[in-house]
């Protein structure tokens, strides 16, 4: 048993930390918010240049051949710096293609995705806002050697940044993923302004025609494949969420050490100390549950899916608690826009909800315990 | 990063499980909870069998009769003992013995260590008093020097196990004039000493603890552990020796496993309990908190195995685990509804009344062994550097 990071993971972590202090600062984040923009191509391409986009991609396709623990180390640092979540959408799409695509699709697409020449996003949910198979209504019909898609996908993370979408649609035979170009005729993308200033969109498909080669093979095991996409999406989100709550907590700790009231730092008051202790506990447990889930995924443990569900359920609920306390202990100054802590409060909600908040994942845990 | 325990440690776990489940069966598990005097012959017999396998002193250095078993193995041993509520002589083996190894003299090591290892003796902790709980350093029991003896007068409270221990590991005041932390000494006292009376205190959890009255109890000066007036330092060290057992998850897991089985098997009003969405959410939440506790335990064990001192990590484990187990008991009574209140023996009492008992039992650990308020303050101050008052 060894809970330390490897040397490579330490390097990845410090590189990402430097990136957050130099390349993507909070000041830059605020500039984008002030302009009402959610897409930062420059930052994304810098990430691709650092090979972050290839982290879990096989070396045969130009990737680094790393594992989920590596990814979580990176994601925590991204969350701490509130880095653009385009990376996460892109990584999920990349992994879906790597796992479910044909040999030819992988050969054609993965190097482009790894290089960042192609930006991708996965579109699973629809207006019903669930991750249920039965709520996927986006209809797909086959016409000779094309597929025609009609429907509305919603809460598409990375929707504005993407060149190409992986659309989850329903054929007569069942669910499948389809590669759809943003520029294709019949595709409309509408931004969904949200509390976390995250790039999320509606993607409306009006008889969009795609070649037969656009089908990313999910037909064989549609349910397990969807489960796998939700699991990967949830773990990615949990990893970033750990970073958001870790930074919120460390900012809070720094603040209560410095803020003087009643002639002493407010960090000397037990009520403050105890709330901080609860924040730290929330972060530590979230981090370790997520790392365990990542490790179990890398090791192909049968309980990996349940472990991911536990991690995401924990992080979703913990995010709410941690950021509430963070703002509470910052008092008035934390409520102002000038101070950064509110940025964490708001982005925490994004991480809480995307790829399932706690109830959804608890149901998955319950199923593993009670229905076997 | 590797969350798996080494293969030898897992094999050790299997051996332990096979032994404990056989030698400490279900009927005895309940008795151990009650800490009753009547169960003592079985407790002693179990200790003797443990000793035969070398498992009391498994982690001790070979020079003291142990096997130099690894930290991870000792962690697993505590977990498995906890799962079966088996009476591992924790005070003697994990607190007294390491303290004597570090601070005791050769005579004391020769006298007590082999007897602890053989299961012949165990110790009770003479720490808390009516006026000294969380503020333990304010303890008042007086040990006055009289030639080659100490004469001890005072009262100890919550002296668990006093009724079935051969010795008391006593913290007493030997210098009333010194600042409170610097006037305390650690003394080993035979429980059959004249003047030492044990009175039972029965708790709301049907556990027995004790109040002990010390009236001119004479004990040889040779029973002083380490230096005079350095006792507080040894008390602190004794707590550090097996930090990973700050909260063994075994018992929590055992009760949860049984709760899950009950939920899977019970049909109420024609509906299986396991189909109720609210019950499913509650069961899942307990599971998540149990696994979080387990990982916190792994972390402490790993730090100790590297020779590091887990300062706030052990406090977090104790604080979080005790509250999570408390929440489980609360959720379990909600899941079982009206049935959750039934005592053992009442018609229809689920799990022979285990949940009803557990609900009463979980009241204590959140304030015992270092109240959770103190644990949170330790996390904030020692852990995160927040300034003290």
XYZ file of C-alpha atoms in Angstrom:
761
model
C 0.000 0.000 0.000
C 1.402 3.354 -0.997
C -0.585 6.556 -1.048
C 2.223 8.775 -2.279
C 2.307 10.254 -5.756
C 4.874 8.882 -8.173
C 7.705 11.102 -9.339
C 5.969 11.650 -12.699
C 2.747 12.544 -10.922
C 4.624 15.072 -8.787
C 6.044 16.634 -11.949
C 2.600 16.724 -13.570
C 1.202 18.338 -10.438
C 3.847 21.042 -10.219
C 3.635 21.767 -13.963
C -0.114 22.190 -13.616
C 0.327 24.368 -10.550
C 2.750 26.615 -12.455
C 0.285 26.762 -15.351
C -2.364 28.010 -12.946
C -0.041 30.699 -11.664
C 1.319 31.798 -15.011
C -0.718 30.722 -18.036
C -4.225 30.586 -16.701
C -4.524 32.936 -13.757
C -7.675 33.947 -11.930
C -7.204 37.359 -13.515
C -7.471 35.779 -16.952
C -10.511 33.787 -15.826
C -12.180 37.012 -14.707
C -11.449 38.686 -18.043
C -13.364 35.959 -19.855
C -16.275 36.180 -17.417
C -16.398 39.955 -17.820
C -16.545 39.572 -21.595
C -19.210 36.894 -21.324
C -16.947 34.408 -23.087
C -16.588 30.810 -22.067
C -14.179 29.550 -24.717
C -10.433 30.021 -24.301
C -8.776 28.440 -27.325
C -5.346 29.781 -26.440
C -5.342 28.036 -23.081
C -6.675 24.827 -24.561
C -3.905 24.736 -27.139
C -1.290 25.334 -24.468
C -2.718 22.318 -22.626
C -2.462 20.258 -25.804
C 1.141 21.372 -26.219
C 1.872 20.082 -22.731
C 0.425 16.708 -23.843
C -2.347 16.879 -21.288
C -4.847 16.025 -24.027
C -2.954 12.805 -24.650
C -2.661 11.781 -21.024
C -4.861 8.679 -21.209
C -4.438 8.014 -24.901
C -2.452 5.032 -26.051
C 1.074 5.794 -27.194
C 0.235 4.138 -30.533
C -2.056 7.100 -31.266
C 0.348 9.792 -30.078
C -0.742 9.787 -26.469
C 1.170 9.457 -23.225
C -0.336 6.144 -22.096
C -1.007 7.329 -18.560
C -3.708 6.269 -16.147
C -6.662 7.640 -14.228
C -4.621 8.428 -11.129
C -2.404 10.656 -13.293
C -5.506 12.350 -14.697
C -6.911 13.001 -11.247
C -3.666 14.582 -10.094
C -3.908 16.946 -13.063
C -7.619 17.614 -12.605
C -7.218 18.637 -8.973
C -4.731 21.329 -9.984
C -7.092 22.423 -12.774
C -9.914 22.755 -10.269
C -7.760 24.755 -7.901
C -7.076 27.288 -10.649
C -10.591 27.186 -12.124
C -9.123 26.233 -15.493
C -11.461 25.973 -18.479
C -13.459 22.787 -18.432
C -13.157 22.411 -22.215
C -10.306 20.049 -21.434
C -12.617 17.754 -19.508
C -15.222 17.588 -22.263
C -12.523 16.958 -24.812
C -10.871 14.251 -22.705
C -14.165 12.428 -22.212
C -14.885 12.473 -25.933
C -11.359 11.297 -26.671
C -11.725 8.399 -24.239
C -15.110 7.444 -25.675
C -13.598 7.249 -29.148
C -10.588 5.319 -27.880
C -12.793 2.826 -26.107
C -15.707 2.400 -28.519
C -14.374 3.493 -31.878
C -13.239 1.179 -34.657
C -9.553 0.776 -35.370
C -9.897 3.134 -38.320
C -11.772 5.767 -36.345
C -9.138 5.664 -33.647
C -6.337 5.958 -36.176
C -8.005 8.905 -37.878
C -9.326 10.808 -34.922
C -7.135 10.219 -31.877
C -3.979 11.924 -33.163
C -6.057 14.960 -34.116
C -7.681 15.046 -30.708
C -4.379 14.577 -28.890
C -2.798 17.407 -30.864
C -5.759 19.622 -30.131
C -6.364 20.187 -33.822
C -9.842 18.844 -33.252
C -11.836 19.885 -30.176
C -14.591 17.485 -29.147
C -17.487 17.295 -26.712
C -19.879 14.534 -25.660
C -23.627 15.215 -25.745
C -25.554 12.796 -23.549
C -28.368 14.600 -21.736
C -31.437 16.120 -23.251
C -34.139 18.492 -22.015
C -35.183 16.005 -19.340
C -31.790 16.640 -17.711
C -31.175 13.054 -16.766
C -28.481 10.541 -17.532
C -31.046 7.800 -18.100
C -30.929 5.674 -21.166
C -34.691 5.894 -21.500
C -34.600 9.694 -21.729
C -32.459 9.693 -24.853
C -34.992 10.672 -27.498
C -32.715 12.120 -30.146
C -33.901 10.088 -33.110
C -31.589 8.587 -35.671
C -32.709 7.002 -38.897
C -30.586 5.237 -41.410
C -30.801 6.309 -45.036
C -28.579 4.211 -47.263
C -25.047 5.139 -46.280
C -25.935 8.049 -44.043
C -27.544 8.570 -40.667
C -29.981 11.420 -40.087
C -30.278 12.846 -36.581
C -33.057 14.959 -35.114
C -33.385 16.149 -31.554
C -32.085 18.468 -28.878
C -29.120 17.746 -26.626
C -28.727 19.928 -23.586
C -26.110 20.786 -20.949
C -23.438 19.925 -23.466
C -20.211 20.706 -21.660
C -17.736 22.218 -24.100
C -20.458 22.854 -26.655
C -19.177 26.253 -27.774
C -15.534 25.241 -27.974
C -16.114 22.021 -29.879
C -15.490 21.380 -33.559
C -17.154 18.016 -33.295
C -19.730 16.382 -31.032
C -20.301 12.824 -29.947
C -24.068 12.770 -29.979
C -25.879 10.008 -28.072
C -28.823 9.114 -30.262
C -31.403 6.374 -30.604
C -31.529 4.076 -33.569
C -34.287 1.562 -33.990
C -31.928 -1.071 -32.561
C -30.849 1.008 -29.589
C -28.459 3.730 -28.480
C -25.299 4.721 -30.277
C -22.781 7.552 -30.494
C -22.458 9.623 -33.634
C -19.730 11.984 -34.649
C -21.345 15.237 -35.790
C -19.451 18.277 -37.003
C -20.434 21.618 -35.548
C -20.486 23.094 -39.040
C -22.820 20.436 -40.436
C -26.051 21.681 -41.912
C -28.936 21.602 -39.432
C -26.781 22.007 -36.302
C -27.577 24.970 -34.038
C -25.621 25.706 -30.872
C -27.021 27.961 -28.160
C -25.092 28.999 -25.064
C -26.642 28.225 -21.676
C -25.510 30.923 -19.250
C -24.849 29.248 -15.907
C -23.670 30.020 -12.397
C -20.239 28.464 -12.934
C -19.535 30.377 -16.149
C -18.908 26.999 -17.735
C -19.181 26.451 -21.493
C -22.471 24.550 -21.664
C -24.846 24.644 -24.598
C -27.929 23.341 -26.267
C -27.152 21.500 -29.467
C -30.161 21.297 -31.735
C -30.114 18.824 -34.609
C -32.531 19.371 -37.443
C -32.274 16.447 -39.850
C -28.527 16.464 -39.666
C -27.007 14.068 -42.115
C -23.759 12.250 -41.292
C -21.867 9.536 -43.136
C -22.177 5.953 -41.925
C -18.586 6.058 -40.739
C -19.697 8.521 -38.060
C -21.179 5.787 -35.948
C -18.930 5.164 -32.959
C -19.710 1.531 -32.218
C -21.917 1.447 -29.187
C -24.571 -0.742 -30.693
C -23.211 -3.947 -29.252
C -23.484 -2.961 -25.557
C -25.438 0.279 -25.372
C -26.261 0.201 -21.665
C -22.824 -0.716 -20.402
C -21.246 1.769 -22.779
C -23.487 4.600 -21.531
C -22.717 3.539 -17.957
C -19.044 3.713 -18.822
C -19.357 7.221 -20.265
C -21.240 8.415 -17.189
C -18.638 6.795 -14.930
C -15.756 8.417 -16.775
C -17.532 11.757 -16.913
C -18.362 11.573 -13.216
C -14.816 10.685 -12.184
C -13.389 13.514 -14.278
C -15.837 15.936 -12.693
C -15.064 14.633 -9.192
C -11.341 15.130 -9.766
C -11.797 18.760 -10.739
C -14.305 19.274 -7.919
C -11.736 18.104 -5.354
C -9.507 20.922 -6.589
C -12.272 23.509 -6.306
C -12.990 22.582 -2.713
C -9.318 22.194 -1.822
C -8.510 25.717 -2.971
C -11.656 27.135 -1.337
C -10.517 25.544 1.925
C -6.926 26.761 1.718
C -8.117 30.293 0.924
C -10.418 30.112 3.919
C -7.623 28.890 6.185
C -5.383 31.750 5.060
C -8.162 34.248 5.610
C -9.075 33.188 9.144
C -5.441 33.269 10.183
C -5.187 36.908 9.097
C -8.567 38.436 9.797
C -8.548 40.174 13.170
C -11.717 40.775 15.142
C -12.070 41.201 18.913
C -8.301 41.772 18.975
C -7.442 38.293 17.746
C -7.427 36.288 14.523
C -10.865 34.790 13.980
C -9.095 31.468 13.440
C -8.635 31.276 17.210
C -12.364 30.907 17.760
C -13.522 27.320 18.141
C -16.596 27.863 16.012
C -14.292 28.864 13.155
C -11.756 26.101 13.853
C -14.422 23.433 13.838
C -15.895 24.560 10.553
C -12.437 24.554 8.989
C -11.854 21.034 10.361
C -15.031 19.919 8.608
C -13.891 21.508 5.354
C -10.558 19.720 5.536
C -12.306 16.425 6.268
C -14.617 16.928 3.287
C -11.653 17.625 1.002
C -9.474 14.780 2.257
C -12.229 12.191 1.991
C -13.215 13.484 -1.460
C -9.644 13.306 -2.655
C -9.034 9.800 -1.382
C -12.361 8.383 -2.505
C -11.664 9.795 -5.986
C -8.094 8.525 -6.077
C -9.281 5.126 -4.941
C -11.864 5.086 -7.724
C -9.168 6.107 -10.226
C -6.843 3.385 -8.975
C -9.618 0.791 -9.082
C -10.386 1.863 -12.671
C -6.729 1.564 -13.694
C -6.559 -1.853 -12.021
C -9.803 -2.935 -13.699
C -11.329 -3.877 -10.357
C -14.944 -5.089 -10.627
C -15.950 -2.629 -7.912
C -14.518 0.357 -9.824
C -17.961 1.529 -10.981
C -19.350 1.571 -7.436
C -16.172 3.297 -6.253
C -16.658 6.043 -8.850
C -20.276 6.436 -7.739
C -19.178 6.812 -4.116
C -16.557 9.368 -5.062
C -18.894 11.502 -7.170
C -21.697 11.306 -4.603
C -19.283 12.414 -1.897
C -17.704 15.233 -3.907
C -21.076 16.558 -5.083
C -22.392 16.916 -1.541
C -19.070 17.976 -0.047
C -18.632 20.784 -2.569
C -21.811 22.390 -1.325
C -20.780 22.148 2.301
C -17.233 23.357 1.747
C -18.060 26.410 -0.329
C -20.897 27.417 1.971
C -18.446 27.395 4.868
C -15.830 29.163 2.766
C -18.122 32.071 2.109
C -19.502 32.039 5.634
C -16.068 32.418 7.181
C -15.052 35.131 4.701
C -18.027 37.225 5.723
C -18.609 40.499 3.879
C -15.435 40.544 1.851
C -16.222 37.110 0.437
C -19.599 38.312 -0.736
C -18.025 41.015 -2.909
C -17.053 40.331 -6.490
C -13.594 41.725 -5.878
C -12.646 38.750 -3.769
C -12.097 35.402 -5.494
C -13.847 33.072 -3.110
C -17.256 33.526 -4.774
C -15.813 32.158 -8.006
C -15.271 28.868 -6.216
C -18.707 28.953 -4.631
C -20.233 29.282 -8.070
C -18.114 26.826 -10.001
C -18.672 24.250 -7.278
C -22.289 24.021 -8.383
C -21.205 23.031 -11.887
C -19.081 20.175 -10.566
C -21.814 19.119 -8.227
C -24.341 18.656 -11.007
C -22.512 17.589 -14.144
C -22.573 13.815 -14.633
C -24.885 13.347 -11.730
C -25.335 14.795 -8.310
C -25.324 12.673 -5.209
C -28.778 11.062 -5.470
C -28.040 9.552 -8.862
C -24.762 8.043 -7.745
C -26.156 6.856 -4.447
C -28.717 4.884 -6.408
C -25.862 3.211 -8.259
C -24.181 2.329 -4.938
C -27.481 0.995 -3.598
C -27.929 -1.162 -6.675
C -24.483 -2.666 -6.179
C -25.252 -3.476 -2.529
C -28.893 -4.489 -2.665
C -29.615 -5.856 -6.107
C -26.806 -8.370 -6.535
C -0.444 4.984 -5.836
C -1.597 1.607 -4.623
C -4.519 1.015 -2.325
C -4.016 -2.714 -2.078
C -2.561 -4.194 1.060
C 0.399 -6.525 0.550
C -0.427 -10.161 -0.214
C 1.081 -11.412 3.059
C -1.071 -8.939 4.966
C -4.207 -10.206 3.208
C -3.216 -13.803 3.956
C -2.776 -12.762 7.570
C -6.283 -11.321 7.420
C -7.703 -14.643 6.194
C -5.962 -16.533 8.984
C -7.276 -14.077 11.544
C -10.814 -14.266 10.202
C -10.844 -18.009 10.207
C -9.597 -18.080 13.793
C -11.718 -15.313 15.258
C -14.985 -16.374 13.640
C -14.442 -19.825 15.103
C -13.135 -18.885 18.559
C -15.331 -15.828 19.157
C -18.727 -16.811 17.809
C -21.829 -14.658 17.616
C -23.134 -15.515 21.091
C -19.938 -14.277 22.690
C -19.762 -11.145 20.507
C -22.735 -9.701 22.293
C -21.331 -10.469 25.721
C -18.114 -8.686 24.930
C -20.113 -5.526 24.317
C -21.602 -5.755 27.744
C -18.189 -6.028 29.322
C -19.787 -8.144 32.006
C -17.827 -9.915 34.696
C -19.658 -13.126 33.824
C -18.101 -13.176 30.367
C -14.606 -12.914 31.741
C -13.664 -16.599 31.701
C -14.437 -16.682 27.970
C -12.464 -13.478 27.443
C -9.465 -14.953 29.194
C -9.722 -18.190 27.230
C -9.836 -16.268 23.955
C -6.758 -14.278 25.006
C -4.943 -17.501 25.818
C -5.707 -18.892 22.367
C -4.620 -15.636 20.741
C -1.393 -15.873 22.686
C -0.852 -19.427 21.478
C -0.829 -18.081 17.910
C 1.479 -15.266 18.979
C -1.078 -12.685 18.025
C -1.124 -10.559 21.164
C 2.515 -9.606 20.724
C 2.546 -9.993 16.933
C 3.822 -6.467 16.292
C 6.295 -6.364 19.180
C 10.013 -6.495 18.477
C 11.427 -10.021 18.575
C 13.613 -9.126 21.555
C 10.448 -8.685 23.614
C 8.807 -11.904 22.501
C 7.058 -10.548 19.429
C 7.343 -11.257 15.717
C 8.151 -7.718 14.591
C 4.935 -7.918 12.585
C 4.431 -4.987 10.234
C 2.303 -1.952 10.962
C -0.108 -2.970 8.210
C -0.529 -6.402 9.781
C -1.256 -4.861 13.161
C -3.743 -2.545 11.476
C -5.468 -5.531 9.911
C -5.433 -7.364 13.224
C -7.225 -4.459 14.930
C -9.728 -4.262 12.073
C -10.587 -7.950 12.236
C -10.831 -8.029 16.019
C -13.179 -5.070 15.731
C -15.298 -6.769 13.044
C -16.045 -9.672 15.384
C -16.091 -7.543 18.563
C -13.387 -9.880 19.820
C -11.621 -9.048 23.134
C -8.110 -8.284 21.993
C -6.247 -6.998 25.095
C -5.679 -3.629 23.514
C -4.672 -1.670 26.592
C -2.011 -4.138 27.591
C -0.720 -5.052 24.169
C -0.954 -1.724 22.339
C -0.537 0.924 25.021
C 1.162 -0.486 28.113
C 3.598 -2.794 26.357
C 5.065 -0.250 23.869
C 5.287 2.341 26.652
C 7.210 -0.083 28.854
C 9.452 -0.989 25.933
C 10.310 2.675 25.493
C 10.254 4.019 29.026
C 10.063 1.099 31.467
C 13.051 -0.407 33.245
C 14.371 -3.902 32.624
C 12.674 -5.323 35.704
C 9.272 -4.055 34.559
C 9.786 -5.345 31.042
C 10.717 -8.781 32.422
C 7.744 -8.834 34.753
C 4.910 -7.572 32.589
C 5.696 -8.088 28.937
C 5.691 -11.899 28.910
C 2.448 -11.969 30.893
C 0.774 -9.555 28.515
C 1.994 -11.594 25.554
C 0.713 -14.837 27.069
C -2.723 -13.383 27.664
C -2.447 -13.881 31.402
C -2.874 -10.238 32.248
C -4.570 -7.138 30.966
C -4.709 -3.563 32.184
C -7.382 -0.982 32.778
C -6.676 2.716 32.264
C -6.787 4.836 35.414
C -7.067 8.161 33.652
C -10.404 9.981 33.909
C -11.873 11.290 37.143
C -15.196 12.895 38.107
C -13.590 16.316 37.545
C -11.084 15.341 34.872
C -12.493 14.230 31.511
C -11.472 16.195 28.444
C -9.180 18.199 30.715
C -7.335 15.071 31.778
C -4.249 16.967 32.910
C -6.287 18.435 35.747
C -6.511 14.987 37.388
C -6.347 15.078 41.192
C -5.763 11.539 42.496
C -2.791 11.833 44.788
C 0.195 9.480 45.015
C 2.336 10.521 47.971
C 5.772 9.097 48.497
C 6.225 7.156 51.735
C 9.661 5.532 51.841
C 9.708 2.799 49.216
C 6.018 3.148 48.542
C 3.441 5.409 47.010
C 0.259 5.904 49.001
C -2.640 6.625 46.679
C -5.868 8.419 47.550
C -8.654 9.565 45.264
C -11.297 8.524 42.787
C -11.142 7.418 39.160
C -14.198 7.265 36.964
C -14.932 5.495 33.654
C -12.289 2.934 34.574
C -13.517 0.466 31.980
C -12.424 -3.092 32.526
C -11.349 -2.499 36.139
C -13.542 -5.404 37.206
C -11.661 -7.831 34.995
C -8.117 -6.470 34.798
C -5.158 -7.668 36.773
C -3.492 -4.245 36.799
C -4.332 -0.585 36.605
C -2.238 1.773 34.465
C -2.660 4.724 36.745
C -1.997 8.417 36.072
C -1.690 10.148 39.439
C -0.536 13.479 40.775
C 2.839 13.257 42.495
C 3.611 16.986 42.637
C 0.606 19.195 43.406
C 2.809 22.322 43.404
C 4.005 21.903 39.817
C 2.106 23.132 36.736
C -0.583 20.546 36.069
C 1.108 18.747 33.136
C 4.380 18.427 35.046
C 3.153 16.916 38.303
C 1.772 13.617 36.987
C 3.323 10.143 37.229
C 2.437 6.796 35.712
C 2.217 3.919 38.173
C 1.302 0.243 37.703
C -1.052 -0.959 40.445
C -2.313 -4.510 41.040
C -6.096 -4.455 41.058
C -6.242 -6.699 44.124
C -4.416 -4.103 46.248
C -6.017 -3.462 49.652
C -7.923 -0.165 49.713
C -8.836 -0.335 46.041
C -12.584 -0.734 45.503
C -14.360 -1.159 42.201
C -17.974 -0.085 41.838
C -19.873 -0.786 38.614
C -21.355 2.004 36.523
C -23.916 0.678 34.084
C -24.320 2.768 30.989
C -27.369 3.439 28.848
C -25.739 1.094 26.344
C -25.795 -1.805 28.818
C -22.042 -1.653 29.017
C -20.306 -1.918 32.328
C -17.703 0.607 33.267
C -16.523 1.452 36.777
C -15.746 4.000 39.400
C -12.675 3.067 41.418
C -12.036 4.306 44.954
C -8.496 4.512 46.186
C -8.081 4.669 49.955
C -4.517 4.589 51.161
C -3.558 2.122 48.465
C 0.115 1.265 48.926
C 2.177 0.343 45.925
C 5.948 -0.187 45.690
C 7.933 2.686 44.225
C 9.330 0.115 41.799
C 5.967 0.286 40.015
C 6.651 3.823 38.809
C 6.998 3.837 35.041
C 9.829 6.019 33.795
C 10.621 9.184 35.701
C 8.666 10.828 38.454
C 6.463 13.685 37.260
C 7.003 12.761 33.587
C 3.742 10.788 33.385
C 1.898 13.194 31.116
C 4.542 12.737 28.470
C 4.140 8.938 28.661
C 0.345 9.202 28.515
C 0.693 11.190 25.281
C 3.232 8.724 23.883
C 0.977 5.769 24.749
C -1.771 7.326 22.635
C 0.584 7.703 19.695
C 1.723 4.094 19.547
C -1.183 2.765 17.543
C -2.769 5.829 16.039
C -4.303 3.735 13.252
C -6.557 2.130 15.840
C -8.015 5.548 16.668
C -11.107 4.145 15.021
C -11.164 0.577 13.776
C -13.862 0.315 11.117
C -14.498 -3.397 11.691
C -17.476 -3.081 13.969
C -19.051 -0.350 11.843
C -18.689 -2.614 8.801
C -20.076 -5.642 10.630
C -23.236 -3.856 11.728
C -23.680 -2.376 8.263
C -23.262 -5.772 6.614
C -26.025 -7.143 8.819
C -28.221 -4.119 8.144
C -27.810 -4.615 4.395
C -28.753 -8.274 4.723
C -31.867 -7.323 6.694
C -32.869 -4.754 4.095
C -32.379 -7.298 1.318
C -34.456 -9.954 3.058
C -37.288 -7.997 4.661
C -40.694 -7.597 3.076
C -43.000 -5.113 4.736
C -46.556 -4.424 3.675
C -45.972 -6.651 0.675
C -43.064 -4.511 -0.510
C -39.395 -5.396 -0.200
C -37.550 -2.823 1.893
C -34.759 -2.773 -0.665
C -37.096 -1.361 -3.311
C -37.893 1.783 -1.335
C -35.961 4.663 -2.938
C -35.468 6.490 0.352
C -34.079 3.384 2.001
C -31.767 2.842 -0.966
C -30.435 6.379 -0.612
C -29.814 5.928 3.107
C -28.060 2.598 2.667
C -25.883 4.063 -0.063
C -24.934 7.057 2.056
C -23.873 4.827 4.940
C -21.779 2.791 2.515
C -20.082 5.911 1.184
C -19.271 7.115 4.690
C -18.015 3.680 5.699
C -15.636 3.539 2.752
C -14.492 7.107 3.443
C -13.713 6.051 7.019
C -11.871 2.973 5.783
C -9.671 5.050 3.505
C -8.909 7.472 6.332
C -7.828 4.432 8.365
C -5.627 3.186 5.534
C -4.008 6.607 5.345
C -3.083 6.623 9.031
C -1.744 3.064 8.835
C 0.318 3.967 5.786
C 1.796 7.055 7.457
C 2.697 5.024 10.556
C 4.171 2.264 8.390
C 6.508 4.857 6.895
C 7.635 5.918 10.351
C 5.751 9.207 10.144
C 3.570 10.636 12.874
C 0.020 11.292 11.718
C -0.803 14.441 13.627
C -4.188 15.520 12.358
C -4.933 12.443 10.244
C -5.623 10.261 13.289
C -7.873 12.929 14.776
C -9.782 13.101 11.510
C -10.178 9.329 11.457
C -11.522 9.220 15.008
C -13.774 12.235 14.565
C -15.198 11.189 11.230
C -15.561 7.466 11.933
C -17.385 7.872 15.228
C -19.842 10.347 13.734
C -20.364 8.251 10.617
C -21.141 5.199 12.734
C -23.519 7.318 14.770
C -25.270 8.460 11.601
C -25.541 4.834 10.529
C -27.339 3.909 13.720
C -29.689 6.840 13.265
C -30.356 5.969 9.624
C -30.879 2.323 10.539
C -33.665 3.213 12.943
C -35.257 5.303 10.207
C -34.967 2.446 7.750
C -36.514 -0.035 10.153
C -39.193 2.420 11.199
C -41.182 1.401 14.257
C -39.304 -1.900 14.321
C -36.099 -0.015 15.013
C -37.133 0.606 18.599
C -37.641 -3.061 19.491
C -35.383 -4.604 22.047
C -33.941 -8.073 21.793
C -36.589 -10.610 22.642
C -39.538 -8.492 21.520
C -41.534 -10.296 18.812
C -40.295 -9.118 15.426
C -37.168 -7.390 16.755
C -34.868 -7.103 13.729
C -31.372 -8.606 14.114
C -32.197 -9.660 17.697
C -32.430 -6.020 18.682
C -28.951 -5.141 17.441
C -29.985 -1.815 15.925
C -31.752 -0.737 19.092
C -28.589 -1.550 21.067
C -26.335 0.081 18.502
C -28.387 3.273 18.628
C -27.681 3.488 22.353
C -24.048 2.457 21.997
C -23.075 5.102 19.421
C -23.727 7.870 21.943
C -20.348 7.344 23.610
C -17.518 7.227 21.046
C -18.079 10.779 19.839
C -17.140 12.112 23.277
C -14.984 9.239 24.549
C -11.274 8.754 23.861
C -10.836 12.416 23.019
C -14.070 14.326 22.469
C -14.726 15.206 18.835
C -14.693 18.890 19.679
C -11.065 18.473 20.716
C -10.348 16.394 17.611
C -11.684 19.156 15.372
C -9.559 21.717 17.190
C -6.518 19.473 16.688
C -7.239 19.226 12.952
C -7.527 22.990 12.708
C -4.573 23.956 14.903
C -2.018 21.132 14.765
C -3.135 20.136 11.294
C -3.826 23.375 9.455
C -1.837 25.805 11.585
C -4.746 27.859 12.812
C -3.668 29.872 15.822
C -4.657 28.726 19.269
C -6.760 30.966 21.502
